[in-house]
XYZ file of N, CA and C in Angstrom:
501
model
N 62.450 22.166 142.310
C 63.373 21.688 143.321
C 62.831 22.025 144.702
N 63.216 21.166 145.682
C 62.517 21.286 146.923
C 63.729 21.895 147.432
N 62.401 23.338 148.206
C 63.703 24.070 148.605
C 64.279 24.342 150.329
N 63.273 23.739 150.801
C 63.374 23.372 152.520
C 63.959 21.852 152.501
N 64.645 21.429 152.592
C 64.812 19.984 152.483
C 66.350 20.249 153.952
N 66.303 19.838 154.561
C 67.304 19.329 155.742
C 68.187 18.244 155.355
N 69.627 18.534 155.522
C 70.186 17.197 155.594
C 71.026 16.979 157.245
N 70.790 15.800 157.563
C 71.513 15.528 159.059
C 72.280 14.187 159.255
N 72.494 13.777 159.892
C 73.169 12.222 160.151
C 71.635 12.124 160.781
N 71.662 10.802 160.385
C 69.773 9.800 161.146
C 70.682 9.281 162.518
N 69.110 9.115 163.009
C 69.154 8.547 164.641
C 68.033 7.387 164.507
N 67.804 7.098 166.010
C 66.765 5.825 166.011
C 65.855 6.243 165.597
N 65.309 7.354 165.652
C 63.671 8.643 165.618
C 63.432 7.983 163.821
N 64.127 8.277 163.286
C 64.263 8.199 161.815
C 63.982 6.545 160.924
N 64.019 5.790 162.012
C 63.975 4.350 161.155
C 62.555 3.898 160.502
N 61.143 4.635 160.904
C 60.032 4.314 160.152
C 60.152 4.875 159.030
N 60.571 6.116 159.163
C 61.272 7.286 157.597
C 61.847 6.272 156.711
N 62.904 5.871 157.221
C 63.742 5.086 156.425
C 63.037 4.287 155.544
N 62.336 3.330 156.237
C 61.774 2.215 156.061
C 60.146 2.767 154.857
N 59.765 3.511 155.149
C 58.666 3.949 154.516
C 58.947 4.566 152.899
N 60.233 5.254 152.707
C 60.771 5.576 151.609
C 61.252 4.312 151.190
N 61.934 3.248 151.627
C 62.469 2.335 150.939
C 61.940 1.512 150.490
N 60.559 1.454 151.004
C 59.405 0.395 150.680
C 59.073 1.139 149.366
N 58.170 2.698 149.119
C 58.392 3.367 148.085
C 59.219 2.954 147.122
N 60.524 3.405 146.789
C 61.479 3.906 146.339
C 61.689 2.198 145.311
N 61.710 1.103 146.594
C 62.408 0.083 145.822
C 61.401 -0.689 144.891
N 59.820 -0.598 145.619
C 58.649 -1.101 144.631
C 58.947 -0.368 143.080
N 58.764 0.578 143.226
C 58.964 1.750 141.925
C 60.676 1.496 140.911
N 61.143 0.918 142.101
C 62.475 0.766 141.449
C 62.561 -0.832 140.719
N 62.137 -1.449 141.459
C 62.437 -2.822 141.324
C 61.380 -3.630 140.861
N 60.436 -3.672 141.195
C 59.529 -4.689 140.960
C 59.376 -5.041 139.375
N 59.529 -4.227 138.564
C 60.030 -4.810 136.943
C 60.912 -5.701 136.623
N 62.075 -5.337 138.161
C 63.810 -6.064 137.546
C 63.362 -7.319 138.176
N 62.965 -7.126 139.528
C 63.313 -8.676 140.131
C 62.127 -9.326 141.238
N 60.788 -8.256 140.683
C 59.181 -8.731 140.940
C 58.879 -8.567 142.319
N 57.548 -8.214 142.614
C 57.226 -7.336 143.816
C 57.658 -8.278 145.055
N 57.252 -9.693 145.169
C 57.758 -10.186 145.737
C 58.862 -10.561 146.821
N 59.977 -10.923 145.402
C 61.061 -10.899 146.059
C 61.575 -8.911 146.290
N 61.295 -8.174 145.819
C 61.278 -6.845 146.791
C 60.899 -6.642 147.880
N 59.647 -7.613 148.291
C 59.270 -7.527 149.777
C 60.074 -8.608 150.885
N 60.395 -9.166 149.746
C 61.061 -10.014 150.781
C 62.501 -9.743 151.269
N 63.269 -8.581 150.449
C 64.513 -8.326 150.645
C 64.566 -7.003 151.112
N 63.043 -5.958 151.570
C 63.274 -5.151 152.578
C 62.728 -5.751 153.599
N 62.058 -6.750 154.155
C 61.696 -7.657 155.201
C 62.922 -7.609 155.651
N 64.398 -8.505 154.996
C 65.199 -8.306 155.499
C 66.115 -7.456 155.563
N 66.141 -6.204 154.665
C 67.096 -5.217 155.035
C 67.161 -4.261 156.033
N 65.646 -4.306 156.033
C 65.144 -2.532 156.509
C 64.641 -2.988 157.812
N 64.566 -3.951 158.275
C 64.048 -4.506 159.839
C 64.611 -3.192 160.676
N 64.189 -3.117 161.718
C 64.303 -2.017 162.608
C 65.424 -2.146 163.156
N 65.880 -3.368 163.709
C 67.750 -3.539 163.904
C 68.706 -3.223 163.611
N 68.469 -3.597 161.446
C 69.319 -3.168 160.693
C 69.616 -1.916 160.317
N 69.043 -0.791 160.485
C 68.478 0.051 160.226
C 69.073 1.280 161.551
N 68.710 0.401 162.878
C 69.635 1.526 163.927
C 71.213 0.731 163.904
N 71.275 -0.537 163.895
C 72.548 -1.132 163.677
C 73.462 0.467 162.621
N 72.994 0.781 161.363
C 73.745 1.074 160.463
C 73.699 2.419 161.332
N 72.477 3.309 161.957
C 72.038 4.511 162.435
C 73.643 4.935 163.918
N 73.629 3.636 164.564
C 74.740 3.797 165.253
C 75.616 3.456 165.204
N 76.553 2.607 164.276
C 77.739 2.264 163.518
C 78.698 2.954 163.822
N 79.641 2.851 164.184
C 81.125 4.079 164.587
C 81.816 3.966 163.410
N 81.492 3.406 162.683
C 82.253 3.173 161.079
C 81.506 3.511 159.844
N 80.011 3.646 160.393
C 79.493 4.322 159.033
C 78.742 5.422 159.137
N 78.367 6.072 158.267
C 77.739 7.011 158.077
C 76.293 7.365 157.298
N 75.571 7.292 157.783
C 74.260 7.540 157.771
C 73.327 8.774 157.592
N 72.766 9.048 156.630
C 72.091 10.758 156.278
C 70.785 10.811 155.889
N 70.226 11.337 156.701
C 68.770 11.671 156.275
C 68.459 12.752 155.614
N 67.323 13.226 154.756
C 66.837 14.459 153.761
C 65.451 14.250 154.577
N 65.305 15.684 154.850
C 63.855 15.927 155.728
C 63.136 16.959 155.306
N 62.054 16.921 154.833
C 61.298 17.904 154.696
C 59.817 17.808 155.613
N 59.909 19.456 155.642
C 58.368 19.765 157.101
C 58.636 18.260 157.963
N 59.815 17.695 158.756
C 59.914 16.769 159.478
C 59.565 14.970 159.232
N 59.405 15.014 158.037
C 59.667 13.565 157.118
C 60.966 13.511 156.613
N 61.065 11.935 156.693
C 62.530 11.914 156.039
C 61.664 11.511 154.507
N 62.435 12.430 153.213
C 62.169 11.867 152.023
C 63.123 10.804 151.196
N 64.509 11.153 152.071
C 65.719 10.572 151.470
C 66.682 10.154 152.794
N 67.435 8.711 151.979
C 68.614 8.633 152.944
C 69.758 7.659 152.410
N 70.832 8.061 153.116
C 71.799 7.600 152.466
C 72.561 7.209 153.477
N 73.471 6.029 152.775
C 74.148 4.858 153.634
C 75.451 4.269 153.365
N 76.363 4.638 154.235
C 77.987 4.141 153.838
C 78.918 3.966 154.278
N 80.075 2.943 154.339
C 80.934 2.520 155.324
C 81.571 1.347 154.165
N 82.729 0.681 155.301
C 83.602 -0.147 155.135
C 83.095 -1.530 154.104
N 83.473 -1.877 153.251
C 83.000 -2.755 152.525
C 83.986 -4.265 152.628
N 84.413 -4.473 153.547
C 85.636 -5.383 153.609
C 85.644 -6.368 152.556
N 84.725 -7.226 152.147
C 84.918 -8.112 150.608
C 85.716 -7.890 150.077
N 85.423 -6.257 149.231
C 86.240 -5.808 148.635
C 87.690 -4.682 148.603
N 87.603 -4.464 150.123
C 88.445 -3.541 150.814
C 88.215 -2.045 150.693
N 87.112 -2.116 150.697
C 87.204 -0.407 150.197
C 85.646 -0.059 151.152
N 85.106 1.284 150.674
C 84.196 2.104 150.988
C 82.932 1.718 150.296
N 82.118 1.945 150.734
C 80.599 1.552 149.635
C 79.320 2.823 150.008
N 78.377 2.480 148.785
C 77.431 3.278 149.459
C 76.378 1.783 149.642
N 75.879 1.815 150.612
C 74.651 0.845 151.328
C 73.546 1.131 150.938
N 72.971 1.882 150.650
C 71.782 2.473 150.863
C 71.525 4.081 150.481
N 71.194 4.019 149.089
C 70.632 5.653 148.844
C 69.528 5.733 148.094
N 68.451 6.183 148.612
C 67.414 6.126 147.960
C 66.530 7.292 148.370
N 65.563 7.835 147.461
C 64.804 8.898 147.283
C 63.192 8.765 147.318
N 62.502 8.938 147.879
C 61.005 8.883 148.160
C 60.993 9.417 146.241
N 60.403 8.463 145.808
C 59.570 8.950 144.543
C 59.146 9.719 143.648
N 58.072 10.831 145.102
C 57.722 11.605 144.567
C 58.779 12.715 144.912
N 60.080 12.874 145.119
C 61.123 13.549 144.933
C 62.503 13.641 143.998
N 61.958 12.317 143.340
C 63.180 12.197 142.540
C 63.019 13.921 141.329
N 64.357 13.753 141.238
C 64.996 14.635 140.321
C 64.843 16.023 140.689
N 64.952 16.409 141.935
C 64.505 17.907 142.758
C 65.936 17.368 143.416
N 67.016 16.893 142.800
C 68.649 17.372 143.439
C 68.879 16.542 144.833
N 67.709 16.016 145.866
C 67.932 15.405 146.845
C 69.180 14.259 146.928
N 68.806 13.212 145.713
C 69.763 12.349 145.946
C 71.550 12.675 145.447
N 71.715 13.925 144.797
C 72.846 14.378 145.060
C 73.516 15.186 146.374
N 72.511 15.924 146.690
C 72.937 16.389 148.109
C 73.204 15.506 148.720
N 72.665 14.154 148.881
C 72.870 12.837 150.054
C 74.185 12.329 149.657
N 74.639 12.536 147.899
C 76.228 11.873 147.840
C 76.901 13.149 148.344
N 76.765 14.306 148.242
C 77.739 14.876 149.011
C 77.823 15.257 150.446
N 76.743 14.877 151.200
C 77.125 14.589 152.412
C 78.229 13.345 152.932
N 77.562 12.235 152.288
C 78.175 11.127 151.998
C 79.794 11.075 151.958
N 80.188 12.045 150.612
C 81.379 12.469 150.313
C 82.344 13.082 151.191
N 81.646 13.876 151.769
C 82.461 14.589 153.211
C 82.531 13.654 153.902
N 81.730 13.098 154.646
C 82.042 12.397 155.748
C 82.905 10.990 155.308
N 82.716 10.860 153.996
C 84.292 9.476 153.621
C 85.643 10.399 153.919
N 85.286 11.972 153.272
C 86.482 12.579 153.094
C 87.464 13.147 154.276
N 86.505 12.744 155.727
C 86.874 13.088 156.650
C 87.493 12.232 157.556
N 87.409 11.105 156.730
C 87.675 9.813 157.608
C 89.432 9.653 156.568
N 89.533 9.986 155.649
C 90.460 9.603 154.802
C 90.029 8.758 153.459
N 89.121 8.589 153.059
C 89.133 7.532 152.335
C 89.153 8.395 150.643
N 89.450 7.288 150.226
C 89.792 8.221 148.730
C 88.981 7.869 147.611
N 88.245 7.126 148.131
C 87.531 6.385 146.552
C 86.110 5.589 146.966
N 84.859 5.466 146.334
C 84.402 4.457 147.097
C 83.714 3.889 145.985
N 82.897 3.035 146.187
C 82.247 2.371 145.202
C 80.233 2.310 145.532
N 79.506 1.576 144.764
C 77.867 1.750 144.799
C 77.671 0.290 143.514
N 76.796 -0.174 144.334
C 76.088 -1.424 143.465
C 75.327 -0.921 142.918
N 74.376 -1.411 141.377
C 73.595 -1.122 140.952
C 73.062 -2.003 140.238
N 71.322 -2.597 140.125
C 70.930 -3.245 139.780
C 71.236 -2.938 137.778
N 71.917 -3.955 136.986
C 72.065 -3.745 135.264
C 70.331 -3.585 135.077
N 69.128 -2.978 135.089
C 68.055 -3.269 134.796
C 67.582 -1.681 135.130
N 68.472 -1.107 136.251
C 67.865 -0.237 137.270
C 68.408 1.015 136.053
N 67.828 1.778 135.129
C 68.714 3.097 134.485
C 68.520 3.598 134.951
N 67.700 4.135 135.903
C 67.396 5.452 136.304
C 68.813 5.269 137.366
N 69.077 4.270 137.875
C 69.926 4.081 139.136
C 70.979 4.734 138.387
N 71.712 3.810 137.369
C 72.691 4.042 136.694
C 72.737 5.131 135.984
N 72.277 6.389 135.833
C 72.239 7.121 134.971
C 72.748 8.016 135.889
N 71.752 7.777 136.840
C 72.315 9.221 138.459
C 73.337 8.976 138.835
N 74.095 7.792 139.208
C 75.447 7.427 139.877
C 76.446 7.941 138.607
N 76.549 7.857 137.547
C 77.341 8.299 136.610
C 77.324 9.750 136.435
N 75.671 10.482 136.730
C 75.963 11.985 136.737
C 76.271 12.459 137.650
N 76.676 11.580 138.884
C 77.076 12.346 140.123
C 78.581 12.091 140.136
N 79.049 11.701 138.661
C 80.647 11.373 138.399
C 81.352 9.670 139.123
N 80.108 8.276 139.185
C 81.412 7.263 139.263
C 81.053 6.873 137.574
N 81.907 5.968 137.572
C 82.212 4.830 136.354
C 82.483 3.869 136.984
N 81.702 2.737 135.824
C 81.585 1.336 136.020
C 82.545 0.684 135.806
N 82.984 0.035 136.860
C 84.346 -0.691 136.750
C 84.286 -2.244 136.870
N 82.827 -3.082 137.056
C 82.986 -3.843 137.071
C 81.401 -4.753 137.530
N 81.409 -5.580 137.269
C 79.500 -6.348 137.551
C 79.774 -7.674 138.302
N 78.503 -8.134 138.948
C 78.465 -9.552 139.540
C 77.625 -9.610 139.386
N 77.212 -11.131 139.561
C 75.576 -11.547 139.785
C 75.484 -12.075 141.260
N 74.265 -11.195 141.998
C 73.867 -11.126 143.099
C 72.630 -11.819 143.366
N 72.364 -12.847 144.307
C 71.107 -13.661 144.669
C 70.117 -12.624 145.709
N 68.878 -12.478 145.144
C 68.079 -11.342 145.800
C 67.039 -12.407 146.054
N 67.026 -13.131 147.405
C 65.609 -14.002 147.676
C 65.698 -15.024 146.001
N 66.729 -15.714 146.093
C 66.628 -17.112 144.890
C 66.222 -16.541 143.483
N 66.151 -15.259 143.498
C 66.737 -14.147 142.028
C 67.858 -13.622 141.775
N 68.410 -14.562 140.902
C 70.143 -13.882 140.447
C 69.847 -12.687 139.392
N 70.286 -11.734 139.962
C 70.877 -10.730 139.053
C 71.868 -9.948 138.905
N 72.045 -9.204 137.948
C 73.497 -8.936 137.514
C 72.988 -7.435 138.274
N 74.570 -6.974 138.916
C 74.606 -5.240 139.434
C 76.290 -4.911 139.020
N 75.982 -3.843 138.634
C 77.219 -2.857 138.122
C 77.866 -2.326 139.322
N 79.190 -2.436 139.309
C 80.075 -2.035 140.817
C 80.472 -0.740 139.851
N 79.988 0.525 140.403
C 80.555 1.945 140.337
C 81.588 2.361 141.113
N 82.521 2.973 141.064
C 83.630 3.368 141.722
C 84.015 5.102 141.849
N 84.162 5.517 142.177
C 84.352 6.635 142.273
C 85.238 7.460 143.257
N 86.406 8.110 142.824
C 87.778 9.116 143.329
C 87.172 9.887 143.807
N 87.802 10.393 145.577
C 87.364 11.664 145.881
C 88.464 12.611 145.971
């Protein structure tokens, strides 16, 4: 387990971090489910530098970086989900070569506080049906699956599990 690891709310400083783990994180994650490709093509558009301080300065969401020796390895992402009326997580993901050293639970309980401070009581997390490693961690960090859609990723439909979870 990494035992210097920082957690903070991210700023603008932080968006190559971001962006450099997510490029990581989602190749390793994804490119089996829904091919390297369309992975590049859907952090092209997620992770653009806009989107990224857009979410960083948000008065409605909440945003967390994991830093070690001054890299971000991890970060996590969450706010208002209006579709469905509720809370979401946006964005949580773990540099790679950190998974399973506890990071991406520390990021839900930062996460957790800061919903819990706002009032909110419950929130929910998408997950690719393909992704287990995704689904295995969101269930040991206590949600259950309450429900699936099929989501268009760059003219790739796939199915993701809506997790829910009481705070």
């Amino acid at each position: 387990m990494t035992e210097d690891v920082r957690y903070r709310p991210a700023n603008a400083g932080d968006v190559a971090g971001v962006q450099r783990v997510a490029d990581d994180a989602w190749h390793t994650a994804y490119d089996d489910i829904l091919g390297a490709d369309v992975v590049e093509t859907m952090l092209d558009e997620w992770y653009e530098d806009d989107a990224i301080e857009a979410g960083v300065e948000h008065e409605a969401q909440d945003f967390f970086v994991a830093v070690v020796d001054g890299e971000v390895v991890g970060y996590a992402h969450a706010g208002p989900h209006p579709p469905r009326r509720v809370h979401q997580v946006y964005r949580l993901y773990v540099d790679p070569d950190h998974w399973r050293e506890g990071i991406g639970r520390n990021l839900v309980a930062e996460v957790e506080q800061a919903l819990y401070d706002r009032d909110v009581t419950a929130y929910e997390a998408e997950v690719l049906a393909g992704n287990d490693r995704g689904v295995a961690f969101y269930e040991a960090v206590g949600f259950e699956r309450v429900d699936e859609q099929e989501t268009d990723f760059a003219g790739t439909t796939a199915t993701e599990y809506i997790f829910q979870k009481r705070l």
